Coordinates of C-alpha atoms in Angstrom, one line a residue:
X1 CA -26.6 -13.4 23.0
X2 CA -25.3 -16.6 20.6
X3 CA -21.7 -16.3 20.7
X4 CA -22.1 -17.0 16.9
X5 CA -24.4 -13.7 16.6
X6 CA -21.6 -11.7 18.4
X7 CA -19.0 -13.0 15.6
X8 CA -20.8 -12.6 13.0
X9 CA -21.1 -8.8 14.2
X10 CA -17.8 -8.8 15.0
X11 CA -16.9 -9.9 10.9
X12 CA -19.2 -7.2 9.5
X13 CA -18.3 -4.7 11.3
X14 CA -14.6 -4.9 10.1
X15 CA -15.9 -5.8 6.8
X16 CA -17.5 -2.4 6.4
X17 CA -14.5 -0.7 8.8
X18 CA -12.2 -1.9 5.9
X19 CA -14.2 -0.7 3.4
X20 CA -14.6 2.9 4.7
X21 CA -11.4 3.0 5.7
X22 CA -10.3 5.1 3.2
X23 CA -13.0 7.7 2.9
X24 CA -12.4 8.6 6.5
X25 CA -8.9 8.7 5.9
X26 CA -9.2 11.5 3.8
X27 CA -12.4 12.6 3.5
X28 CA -12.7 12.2 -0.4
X29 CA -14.4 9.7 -2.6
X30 CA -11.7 6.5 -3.1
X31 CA -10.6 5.9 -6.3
X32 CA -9.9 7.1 -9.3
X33 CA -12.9 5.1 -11.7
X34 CA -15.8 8.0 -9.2
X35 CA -15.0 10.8 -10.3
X36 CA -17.1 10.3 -13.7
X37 CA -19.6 8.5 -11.6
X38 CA -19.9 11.5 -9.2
X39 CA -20.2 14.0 -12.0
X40 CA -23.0 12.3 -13.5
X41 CA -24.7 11.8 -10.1
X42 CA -24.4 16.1 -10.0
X43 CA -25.8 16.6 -13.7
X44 CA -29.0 14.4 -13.1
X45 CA -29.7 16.2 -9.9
X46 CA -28.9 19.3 -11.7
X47 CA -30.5 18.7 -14.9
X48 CA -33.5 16.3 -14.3
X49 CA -35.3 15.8 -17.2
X50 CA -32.2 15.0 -18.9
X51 CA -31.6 12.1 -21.4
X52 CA -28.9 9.7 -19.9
X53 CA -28.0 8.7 -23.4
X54 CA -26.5 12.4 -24.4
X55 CA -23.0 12.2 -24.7
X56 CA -23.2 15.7 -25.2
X57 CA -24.4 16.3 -21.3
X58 CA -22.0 13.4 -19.9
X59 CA -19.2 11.7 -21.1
X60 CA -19.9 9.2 -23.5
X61 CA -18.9 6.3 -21.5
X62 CA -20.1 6.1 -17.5
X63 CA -23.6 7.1 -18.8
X64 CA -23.9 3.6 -20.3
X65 CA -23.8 2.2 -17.1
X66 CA -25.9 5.2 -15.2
X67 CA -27.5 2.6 -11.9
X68 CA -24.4 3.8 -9.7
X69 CA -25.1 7.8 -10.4
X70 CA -28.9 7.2 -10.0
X71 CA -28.9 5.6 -6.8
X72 CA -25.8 8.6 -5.9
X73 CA -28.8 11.1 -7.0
X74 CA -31.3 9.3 -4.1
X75 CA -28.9 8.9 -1.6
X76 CA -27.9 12.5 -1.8
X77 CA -31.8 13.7 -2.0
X78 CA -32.3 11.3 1.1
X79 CA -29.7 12.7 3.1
X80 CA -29.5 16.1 1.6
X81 CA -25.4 15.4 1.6
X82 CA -23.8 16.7 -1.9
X83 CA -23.5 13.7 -4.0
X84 CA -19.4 13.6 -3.4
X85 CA -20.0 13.4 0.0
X86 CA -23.0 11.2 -0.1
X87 CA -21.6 8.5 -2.6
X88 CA -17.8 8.5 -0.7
X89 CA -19.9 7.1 2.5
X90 CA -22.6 4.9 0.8
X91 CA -20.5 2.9 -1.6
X92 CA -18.0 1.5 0.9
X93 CA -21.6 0.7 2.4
X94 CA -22.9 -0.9 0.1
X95 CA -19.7 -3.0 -0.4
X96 CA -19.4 -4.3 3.1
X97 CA -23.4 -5.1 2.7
X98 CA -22.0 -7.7 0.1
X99 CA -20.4 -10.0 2.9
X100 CA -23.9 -10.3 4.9
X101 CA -25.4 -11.4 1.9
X102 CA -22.5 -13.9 1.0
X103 CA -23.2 -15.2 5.1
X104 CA -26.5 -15.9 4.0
X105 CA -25.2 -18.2 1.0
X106 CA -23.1 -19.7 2.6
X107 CA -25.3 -20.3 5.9
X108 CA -28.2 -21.8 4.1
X109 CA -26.1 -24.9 2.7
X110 CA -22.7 -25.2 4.8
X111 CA -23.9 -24.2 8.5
X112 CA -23.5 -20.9 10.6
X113 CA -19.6 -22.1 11.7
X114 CA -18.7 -22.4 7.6
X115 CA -20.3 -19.6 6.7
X116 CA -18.6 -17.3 9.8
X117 CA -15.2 -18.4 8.4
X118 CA -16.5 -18.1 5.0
X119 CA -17.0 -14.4 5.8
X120 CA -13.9 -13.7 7.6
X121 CA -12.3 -14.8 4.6
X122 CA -14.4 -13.2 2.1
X123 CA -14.9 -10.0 4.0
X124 CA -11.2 -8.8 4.6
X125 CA -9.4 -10.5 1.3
X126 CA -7.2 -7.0 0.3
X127 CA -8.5 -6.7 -3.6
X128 CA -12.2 -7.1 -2.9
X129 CA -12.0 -4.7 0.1
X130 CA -9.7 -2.3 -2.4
X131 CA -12.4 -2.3 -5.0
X132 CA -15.3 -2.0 -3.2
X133 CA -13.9 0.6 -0.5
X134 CA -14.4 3.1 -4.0
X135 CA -17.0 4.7 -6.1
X136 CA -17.1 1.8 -8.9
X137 CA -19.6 0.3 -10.9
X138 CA -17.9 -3.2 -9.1
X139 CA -19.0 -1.8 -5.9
X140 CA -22.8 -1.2 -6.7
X141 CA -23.0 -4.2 -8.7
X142 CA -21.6 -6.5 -5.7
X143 CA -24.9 -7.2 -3.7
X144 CA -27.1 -7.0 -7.1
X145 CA -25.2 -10.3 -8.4
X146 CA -24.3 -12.1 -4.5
X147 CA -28.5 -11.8 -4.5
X148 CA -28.9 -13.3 -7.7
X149 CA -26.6 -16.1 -6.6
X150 CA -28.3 -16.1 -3.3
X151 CA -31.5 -17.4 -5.6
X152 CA -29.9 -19.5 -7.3
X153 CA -28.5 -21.4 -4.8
X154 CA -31.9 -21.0 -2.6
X155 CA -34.2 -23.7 -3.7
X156 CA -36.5 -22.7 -1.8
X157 CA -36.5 -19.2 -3.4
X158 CA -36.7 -20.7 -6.8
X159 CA -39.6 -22.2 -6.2
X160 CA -41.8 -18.7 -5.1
X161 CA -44.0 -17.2 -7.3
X162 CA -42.0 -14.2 -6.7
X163 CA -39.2 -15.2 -7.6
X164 CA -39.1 -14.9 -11.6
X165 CA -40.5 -10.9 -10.6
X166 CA -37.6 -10.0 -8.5
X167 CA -35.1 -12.0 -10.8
X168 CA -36.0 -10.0 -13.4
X169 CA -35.5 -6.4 -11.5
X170 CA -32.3 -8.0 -10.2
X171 CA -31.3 -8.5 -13.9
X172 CA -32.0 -5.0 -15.0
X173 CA -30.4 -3.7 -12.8
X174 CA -27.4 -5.3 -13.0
X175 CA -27.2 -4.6 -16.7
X176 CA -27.7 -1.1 -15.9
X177 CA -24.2 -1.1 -13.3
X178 CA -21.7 -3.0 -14.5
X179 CA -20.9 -4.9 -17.9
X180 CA -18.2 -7.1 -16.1
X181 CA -20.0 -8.3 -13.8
X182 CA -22.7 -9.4 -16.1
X183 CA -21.1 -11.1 -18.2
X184 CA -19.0 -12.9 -15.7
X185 CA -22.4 -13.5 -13.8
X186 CA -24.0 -14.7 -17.4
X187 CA -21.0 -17.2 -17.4
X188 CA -21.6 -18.6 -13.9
X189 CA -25.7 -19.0 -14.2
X190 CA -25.4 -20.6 -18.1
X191 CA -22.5 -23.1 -16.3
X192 CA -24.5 -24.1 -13.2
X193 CA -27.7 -24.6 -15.0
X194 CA -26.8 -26.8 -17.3
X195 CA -24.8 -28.9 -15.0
X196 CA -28.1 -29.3 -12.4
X197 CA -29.5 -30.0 -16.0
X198 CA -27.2 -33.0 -16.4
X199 CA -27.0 -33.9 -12.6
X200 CA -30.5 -34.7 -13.1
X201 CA -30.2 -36.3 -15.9
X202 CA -27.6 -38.5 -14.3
X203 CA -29.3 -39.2 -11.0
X204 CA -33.0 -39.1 -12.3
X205 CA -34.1 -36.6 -10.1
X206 CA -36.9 -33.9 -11.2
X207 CA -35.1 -31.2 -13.0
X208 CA -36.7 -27.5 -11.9
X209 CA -38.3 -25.8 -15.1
X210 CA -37.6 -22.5 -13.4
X211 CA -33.8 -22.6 -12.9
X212 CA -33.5 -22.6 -17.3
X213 CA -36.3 -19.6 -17.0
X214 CA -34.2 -17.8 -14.9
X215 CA -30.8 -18.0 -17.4
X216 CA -33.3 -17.0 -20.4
X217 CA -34.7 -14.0 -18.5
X218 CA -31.1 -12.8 -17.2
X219 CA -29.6 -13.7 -20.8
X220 CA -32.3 -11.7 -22.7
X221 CA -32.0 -9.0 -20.4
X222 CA -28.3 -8.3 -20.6
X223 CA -28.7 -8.9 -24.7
X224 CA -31.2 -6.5 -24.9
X225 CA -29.4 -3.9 -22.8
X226 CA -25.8 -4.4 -24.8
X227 CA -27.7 -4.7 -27.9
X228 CA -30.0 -1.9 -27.9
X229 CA -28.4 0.9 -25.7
X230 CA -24.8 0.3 -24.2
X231 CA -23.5 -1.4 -27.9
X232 CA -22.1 2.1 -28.9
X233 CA -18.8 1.2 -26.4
X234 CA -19.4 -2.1 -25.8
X235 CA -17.0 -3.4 -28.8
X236 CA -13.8 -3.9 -27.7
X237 CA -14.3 -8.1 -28.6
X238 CA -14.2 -9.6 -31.9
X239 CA -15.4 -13.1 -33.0
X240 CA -12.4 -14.8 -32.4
X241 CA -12.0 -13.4 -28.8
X242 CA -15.5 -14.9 -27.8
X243 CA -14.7 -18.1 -29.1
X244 CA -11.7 -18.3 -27.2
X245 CA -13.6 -17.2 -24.1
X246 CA -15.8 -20.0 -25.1
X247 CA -13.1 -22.3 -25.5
X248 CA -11.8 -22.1 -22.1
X249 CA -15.5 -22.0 -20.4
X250 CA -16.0 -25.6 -22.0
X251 CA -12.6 -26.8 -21.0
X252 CA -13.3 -25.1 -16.9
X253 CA -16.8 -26.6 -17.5
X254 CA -15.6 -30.1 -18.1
X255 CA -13.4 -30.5 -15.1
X256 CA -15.8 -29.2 -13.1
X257 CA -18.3 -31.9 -14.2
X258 CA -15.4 -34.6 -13.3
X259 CA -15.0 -33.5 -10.0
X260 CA -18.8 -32.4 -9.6
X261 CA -20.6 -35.3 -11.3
X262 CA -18.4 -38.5 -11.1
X263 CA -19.4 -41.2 -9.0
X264 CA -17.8 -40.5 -5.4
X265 CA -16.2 -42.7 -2.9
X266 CA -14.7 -41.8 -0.5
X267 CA -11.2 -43.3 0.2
X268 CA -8.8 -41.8 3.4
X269 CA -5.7 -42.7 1.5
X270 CA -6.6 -40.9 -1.2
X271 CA -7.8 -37.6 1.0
X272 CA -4.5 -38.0 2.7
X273 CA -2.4 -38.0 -0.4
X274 CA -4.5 -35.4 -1.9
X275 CA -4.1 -33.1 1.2
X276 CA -0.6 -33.8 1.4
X277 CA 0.1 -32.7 -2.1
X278 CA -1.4 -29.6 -1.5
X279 CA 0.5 -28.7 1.6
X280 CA 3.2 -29.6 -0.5
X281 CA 2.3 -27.5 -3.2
X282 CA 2.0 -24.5 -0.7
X283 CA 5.0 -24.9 0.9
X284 CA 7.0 -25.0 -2.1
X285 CA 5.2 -21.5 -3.3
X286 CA 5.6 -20.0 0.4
X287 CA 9.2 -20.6 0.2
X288 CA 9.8 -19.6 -3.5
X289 CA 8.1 -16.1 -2.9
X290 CA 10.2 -15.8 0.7
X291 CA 13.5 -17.4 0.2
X292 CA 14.1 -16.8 -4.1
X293 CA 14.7 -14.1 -6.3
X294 CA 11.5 -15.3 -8.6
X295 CA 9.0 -12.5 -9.7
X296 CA 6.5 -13.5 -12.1
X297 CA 6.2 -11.8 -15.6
X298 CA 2.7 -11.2 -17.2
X299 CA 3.5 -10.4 -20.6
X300 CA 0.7 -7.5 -20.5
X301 CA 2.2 -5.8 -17.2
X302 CA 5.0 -4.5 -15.7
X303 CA 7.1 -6.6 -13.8
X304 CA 5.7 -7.8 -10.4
X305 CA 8.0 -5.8 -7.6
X306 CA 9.4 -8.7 -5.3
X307 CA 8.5 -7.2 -2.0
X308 CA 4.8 -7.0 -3.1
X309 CA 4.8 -10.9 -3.3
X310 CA 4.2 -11.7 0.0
X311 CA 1.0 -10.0 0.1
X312 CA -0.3 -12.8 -2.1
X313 CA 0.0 -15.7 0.5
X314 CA -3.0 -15.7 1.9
X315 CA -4.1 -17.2 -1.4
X316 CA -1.8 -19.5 -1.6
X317 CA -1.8 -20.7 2.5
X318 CA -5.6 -21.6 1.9
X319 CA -5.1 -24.1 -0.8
X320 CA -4.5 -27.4 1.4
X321 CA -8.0 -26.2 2.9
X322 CA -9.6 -25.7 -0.6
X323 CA -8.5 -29.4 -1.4
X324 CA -10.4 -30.8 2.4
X325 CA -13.7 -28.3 1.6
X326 CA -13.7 -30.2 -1.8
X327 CA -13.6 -33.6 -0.3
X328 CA -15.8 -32.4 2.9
X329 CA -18.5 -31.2 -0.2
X330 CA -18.5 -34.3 -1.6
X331 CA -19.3 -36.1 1.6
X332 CA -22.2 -33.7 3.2
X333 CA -24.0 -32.5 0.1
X334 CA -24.2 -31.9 -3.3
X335 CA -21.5 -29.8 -4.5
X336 CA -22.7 -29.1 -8.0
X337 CA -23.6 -25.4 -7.8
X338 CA -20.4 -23.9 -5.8
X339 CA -18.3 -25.9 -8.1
X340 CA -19.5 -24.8 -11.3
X341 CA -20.0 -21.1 -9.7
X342 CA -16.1 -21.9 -9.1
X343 CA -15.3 -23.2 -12.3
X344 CA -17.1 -20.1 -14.7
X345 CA -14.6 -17.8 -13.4
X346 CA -11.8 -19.3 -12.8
X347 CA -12.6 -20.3 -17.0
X348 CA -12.4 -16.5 -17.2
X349 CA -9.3 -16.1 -15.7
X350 CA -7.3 -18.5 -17.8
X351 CA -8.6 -16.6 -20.3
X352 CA -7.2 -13.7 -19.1
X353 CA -3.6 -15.5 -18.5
X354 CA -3.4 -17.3 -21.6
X355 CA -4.5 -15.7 -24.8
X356 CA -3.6 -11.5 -25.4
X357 CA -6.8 -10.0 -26.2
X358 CA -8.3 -6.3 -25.4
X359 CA -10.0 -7.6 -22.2
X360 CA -6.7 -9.5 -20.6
X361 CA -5.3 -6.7 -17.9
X362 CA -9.1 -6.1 -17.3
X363 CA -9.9 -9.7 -16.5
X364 CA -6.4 -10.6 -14.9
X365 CA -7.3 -7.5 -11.9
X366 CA -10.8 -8.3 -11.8
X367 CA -11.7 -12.1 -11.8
X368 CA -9.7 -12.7 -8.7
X369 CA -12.8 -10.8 -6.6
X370 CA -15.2 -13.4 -8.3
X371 CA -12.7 -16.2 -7.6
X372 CA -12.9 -15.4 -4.2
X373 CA -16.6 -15.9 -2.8
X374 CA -16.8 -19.8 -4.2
X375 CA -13.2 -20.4 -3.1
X376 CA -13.6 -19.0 0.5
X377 CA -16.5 -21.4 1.1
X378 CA -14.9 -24.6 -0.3
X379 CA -11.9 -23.5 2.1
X380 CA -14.0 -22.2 4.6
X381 CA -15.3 -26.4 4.9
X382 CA -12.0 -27.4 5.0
X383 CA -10.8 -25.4 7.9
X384 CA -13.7 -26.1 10.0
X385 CA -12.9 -29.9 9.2
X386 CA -9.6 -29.6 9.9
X387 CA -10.7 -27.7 13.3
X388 CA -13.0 -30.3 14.5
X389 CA -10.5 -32.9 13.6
X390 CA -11.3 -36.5 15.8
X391 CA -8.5 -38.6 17.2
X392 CA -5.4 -37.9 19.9
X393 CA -6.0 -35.1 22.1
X394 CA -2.4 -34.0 20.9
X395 CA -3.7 -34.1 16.8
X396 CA -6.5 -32.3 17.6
X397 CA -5.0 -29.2 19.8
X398 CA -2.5 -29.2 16.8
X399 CA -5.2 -28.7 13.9
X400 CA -7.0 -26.3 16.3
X401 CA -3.7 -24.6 16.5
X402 CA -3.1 -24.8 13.0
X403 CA -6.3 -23.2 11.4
X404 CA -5.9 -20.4 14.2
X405 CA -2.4 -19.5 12.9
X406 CA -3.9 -19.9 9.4
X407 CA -7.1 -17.4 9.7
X408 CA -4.5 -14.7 11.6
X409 CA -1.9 -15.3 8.7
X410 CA -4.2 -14.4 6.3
X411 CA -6.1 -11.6 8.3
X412 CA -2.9 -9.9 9.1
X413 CA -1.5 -10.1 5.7
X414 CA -5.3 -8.3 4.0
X415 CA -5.2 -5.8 6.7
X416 CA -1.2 -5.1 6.1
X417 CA -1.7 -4.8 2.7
X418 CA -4.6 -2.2 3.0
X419 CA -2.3 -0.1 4.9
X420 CA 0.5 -0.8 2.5
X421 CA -1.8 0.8 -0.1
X422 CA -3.4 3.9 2.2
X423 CA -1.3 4.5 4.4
X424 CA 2.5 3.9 3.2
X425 CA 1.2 4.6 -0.6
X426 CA 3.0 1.7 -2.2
X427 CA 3.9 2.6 -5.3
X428 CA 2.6 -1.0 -6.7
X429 CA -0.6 -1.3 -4.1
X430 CA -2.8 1.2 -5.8
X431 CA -1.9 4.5 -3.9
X432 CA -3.1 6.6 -7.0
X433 CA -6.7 5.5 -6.3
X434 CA -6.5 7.9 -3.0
X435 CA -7.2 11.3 -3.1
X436 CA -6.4 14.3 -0.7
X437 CA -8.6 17.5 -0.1
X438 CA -5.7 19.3 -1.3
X439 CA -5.7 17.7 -4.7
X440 CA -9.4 18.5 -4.8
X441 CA -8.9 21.6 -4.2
X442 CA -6.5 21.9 -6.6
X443 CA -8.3 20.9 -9.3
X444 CA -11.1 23.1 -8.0
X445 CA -9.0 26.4 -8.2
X446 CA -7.5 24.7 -12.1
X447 CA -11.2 24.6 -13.1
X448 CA -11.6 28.1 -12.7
X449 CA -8.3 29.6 -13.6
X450 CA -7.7 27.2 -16.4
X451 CA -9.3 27.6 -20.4
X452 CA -6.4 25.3 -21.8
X453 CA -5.0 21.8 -21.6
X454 CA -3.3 20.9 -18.1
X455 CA -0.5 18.8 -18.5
X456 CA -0.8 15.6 -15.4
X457 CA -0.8 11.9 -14.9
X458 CA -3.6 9.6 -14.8
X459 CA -4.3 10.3 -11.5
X460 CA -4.6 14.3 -12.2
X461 CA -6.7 13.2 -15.5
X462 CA -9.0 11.1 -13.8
X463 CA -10.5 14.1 -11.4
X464 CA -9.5 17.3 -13.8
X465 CA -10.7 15.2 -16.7
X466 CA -14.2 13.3 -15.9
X467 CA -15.1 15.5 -12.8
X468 CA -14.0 18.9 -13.8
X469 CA -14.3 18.7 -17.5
X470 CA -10.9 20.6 -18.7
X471 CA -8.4 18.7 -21.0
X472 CA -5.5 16.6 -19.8
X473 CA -2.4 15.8 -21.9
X474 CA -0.9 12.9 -19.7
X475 CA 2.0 12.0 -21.8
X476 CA 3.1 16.2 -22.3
X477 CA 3.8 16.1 -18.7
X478 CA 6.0 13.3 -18.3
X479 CA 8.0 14.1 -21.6
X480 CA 8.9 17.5 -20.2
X481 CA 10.1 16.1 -16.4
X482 CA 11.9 13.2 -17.8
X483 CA 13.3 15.9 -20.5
X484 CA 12.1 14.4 -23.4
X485 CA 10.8 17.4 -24.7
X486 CA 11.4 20.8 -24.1
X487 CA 8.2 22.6 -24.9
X488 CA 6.7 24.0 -21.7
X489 CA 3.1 23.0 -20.8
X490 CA 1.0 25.9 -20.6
X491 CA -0.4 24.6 -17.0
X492 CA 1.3 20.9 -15.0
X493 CA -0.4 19.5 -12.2
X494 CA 2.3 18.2 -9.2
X495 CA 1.3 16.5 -6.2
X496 CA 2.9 15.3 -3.1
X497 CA 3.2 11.6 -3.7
X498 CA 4.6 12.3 -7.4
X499 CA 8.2 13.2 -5.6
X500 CA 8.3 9.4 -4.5
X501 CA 6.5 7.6 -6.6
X502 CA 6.8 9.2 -9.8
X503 CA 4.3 9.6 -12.4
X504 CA 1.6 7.3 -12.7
X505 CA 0.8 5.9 -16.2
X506 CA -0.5 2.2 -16.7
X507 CA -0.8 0.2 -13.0
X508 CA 1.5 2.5 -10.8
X509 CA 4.0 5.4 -10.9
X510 CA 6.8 5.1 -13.1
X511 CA 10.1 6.8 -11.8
X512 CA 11.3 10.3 -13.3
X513 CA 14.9 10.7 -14.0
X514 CA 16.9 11.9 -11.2
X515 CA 16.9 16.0 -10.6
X516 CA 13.7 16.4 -12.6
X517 CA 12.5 18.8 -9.9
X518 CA 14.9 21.2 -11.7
X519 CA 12.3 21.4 -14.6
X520 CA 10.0 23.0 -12.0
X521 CA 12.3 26.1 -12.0
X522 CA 11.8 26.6 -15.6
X523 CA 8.1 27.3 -15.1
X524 CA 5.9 30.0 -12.8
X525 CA 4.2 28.2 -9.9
X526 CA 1.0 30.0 -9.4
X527 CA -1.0 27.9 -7.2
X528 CA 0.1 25.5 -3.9
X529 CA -2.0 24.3 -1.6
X530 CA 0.9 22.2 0.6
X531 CA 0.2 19.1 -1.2
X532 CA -0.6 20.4 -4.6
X533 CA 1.5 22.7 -6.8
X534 CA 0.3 24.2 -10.4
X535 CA 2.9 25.7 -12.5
X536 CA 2.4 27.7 -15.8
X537 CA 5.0 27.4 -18.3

């Protein structure tokens, strides 16, 4: 068998191991964005014909987006599983199915070699394996828009008949999963079509009237869909935010047109010095996040923990290689569609950094997952240069060694970091997205027992809430363990982890005062579970 075959195998199967992970950790759904999600999935197979749009039946919010809890309702009729059961196992699934998709991209224009360290990269990077190892709308809508960028990118595609048909299913569905994505993916397909638009132009070469047919069916699409059925929640922008948004996409768009569409010589001084900067640039972050007291300060977040910092150097180690993919591009083929596909979201994230609107935290988390697909291909080009480097036998044993050390550095860092987040529950990894059976169960037994308000964190509101349906006060219950209050809630909701990491509002658990397990004596426990305690006040 073609030892590249064998690899390739090798990188999806860990892609999808990663991904599941966390299911078969615990043999519960991951994250805490499902539970809505699953709910839905068990109404429409309870309550078929029902309207999707009653926010009397559902929640008023998940329902807008309902592609994730009908494809839940198949699954679960096609393998006769519950829908908790069926949906835990099948979204991990069709995570991990994201990365063979992204091999073909890559494949088609770089080479099988790029494209294998392209999904090595892509496939084990800690915050796209965290989001799409969970029931999320990010997780369904991952193949839907690596497909549509699959056409894009595919020529050959665009030029089928069948194309503009599939496109178009492709686009409703989307719409139908996730409004992030869309709009993100809107942002990419406008910015690479108009710069083949003016790459044509420039070079006089034929321009293809069914790229611009393809932006107008997936624009009118997602406008139709926001504008006639999901525009009851989607209105957390104003006028001002889009234009900023629009702001920075011109301002992404233009450099991206410098170093897309200028003229290109190629000069080995300047790829040394250019390299060289970058290596220098990444040493000097390396040692900052290892060697200083220096912890970056978003102003719409908590303080970044130091000892979570060194989980981001995979990110940073790759830049040097970013810099020799983008000089490799230039040299071997057109670069005008990865760099613009770059460009769109990395527009997004300055955004996101720069300006304090409604959608910053949500963009700052996000983006990076979109950030990462163009980037691990540029670098992806780089370290295969760098690994079939020419010249002395001892320079070329030493870039061998080099991009080695560099793919395990990164590799072990993602896979450390997953089982910071599962496994040693970091209070600033995303524990709180991992349930137990207990905690189910727990809110199983609250359910039935319970006609009131339960007092819990987000975590507790998340599964009592939006699967079981029964009120949660999150803020009564930390007022009365940090004793800011002493009115008793009439049920709280404690669970294991809460005794080291506190109680989780925002990003991560904040810490209760010292000796607030005394407040637990004040109230009746009348349900535990060994993980899980209830106590009536």
């Amino acid at each position: 068998m073609n030892k590249i075959i064998i690899t390739c195998t090798i990188v999806f199967a860990l892609a999808l191991a990663l991904r599941l992970y966390p299911t078969i950790s615990t043999g519960m759904p991951f994250s805490t964005d499902g539970w809505p999600f699953i709910k839905n999935c068990e109404i429409i197979l309870e309550k078929t014909p029902v309207n999707i749009g009653d926010d009397m039946v559902f929640d008023g919010i998940s329902n807008y987006w309902p592609a994730i809890s009908f494809s839940g309702a198949i699954i679960s009729k096609i393998t006769s599983l519950p829908p908790i059961e069926a949906m835990a196992i099948y979204m991990p699934l069709a995570g991990g199915l994201a990365v063979i998709i992204f091999y073909t991209i890559t494949k088609t224009h770089y080479g099988k070699e790029a494209a294998y360290i392209a999904s090595l990269l892509f496939g084990t990077v800690f915050t796209h394996v965290y989001f799409t190892a969970g029931v999320t709308k990010e997780t369904y809508a991952n193949p839907l828009y690596l497909t549509i960028i699959l056409i894009l990118f595919n020529q050959n595609l665009v030029e089928k008949k069948s194309t503009i048909a599939v496109f178009t299913i492709l686009s409703i569905a989307l719409a139908f999963t996730h409004h992030l994505t869309s709009v993100i993916l809107a942002a990419i397909i406008i910015s690479i079509t108009l710069a083949k638009i003016i790459d044509g132009l420039k070079t006089g070469r034929e321009i293809n009237k069914i790229e611009p047919l393809l932006a107008i069916i997936f624009l009118t699409t997602l406008t139709l869909y926001f504008a006639l059925y999901a525009n009851k929640i989607f209105n957390f922008t104003t006028a001002d935010e889009t234009l900023m948004a629009l702001s920075f996409q011109v301002i992404a768009f233009t450099l991206a047109a410098y170093l897309a569409l200028k003229p290109y010589n190629y000069s080995r001084n300047g790829a040394i010095i250019s390299t060289t900067a970058a290596k220098a640039f990444t040493a000097a972050i390396v040692i900052i996040i290892l060697f200083t007291n220096f912890s970056p300060k978003p102003y719409f977040t908590p303080t970044v923990q130091r000892h979570i910092l060194p989980y981001l150097l995979p990110y940073y180690l790759i830049i040097p290689f970013i810099v020799q993919g983008y000089i490799a591009c230039r040299r071997i083929c057109s670069p005008v569609p990865l760099i613009f596909w770059f460009s769109a979201v990395f527009g997004l994230q300055a955004y996101s950094l720069f300006t304090s609107t409604g959608l910053d935290l949500t963009l700052w988390i996000r983006t990076p997952n979109f950030l990462y697909p163009p980037a691990a291909i540029i670098a992806a080009q780089g370290l295969y240069k760098t690994y079939k480097i020419g010249g002395k036998k001892i320079f070329q044993t030493l870039a061998k060694l080099t991009v080695i050390v560099v793919i395990l550095a990164i590799l072990a860092t993602n896979l450390y970091s997953l089982h910071a987040s599962v496994n040693l529950q970091d209070r600033y990894m995303g524990y709180h997205w991992l349930y137990t059976r207990q905690e189910y169960f727990a809110g199983s037994w609250a359910s039935k027992s319970c006609d009131g308000t339960i007092a819990g964190d987000m975590k507790v509101s998340y599964l009592i809430d939006y699967y079981y349906k029964l009120n949660v006060d999150i803020l009564q219950g930390y007022r009365y363990l940090a004793e800011e209050t002493r009115v008793r809630p009439k049920l709280l909701f404690v669970y294991g982890q809460m005794f080291r990491n506190g109680y989780v509002l925002g990003l991560h658990g904040i810490e209760l005062p010292s000796g607030w397990t005394r407040k637990l004596y004040e109230l009746n426990q009348i349900y535990a579970n060994g993980l899980t305690m209830l106590y009536a006040g």
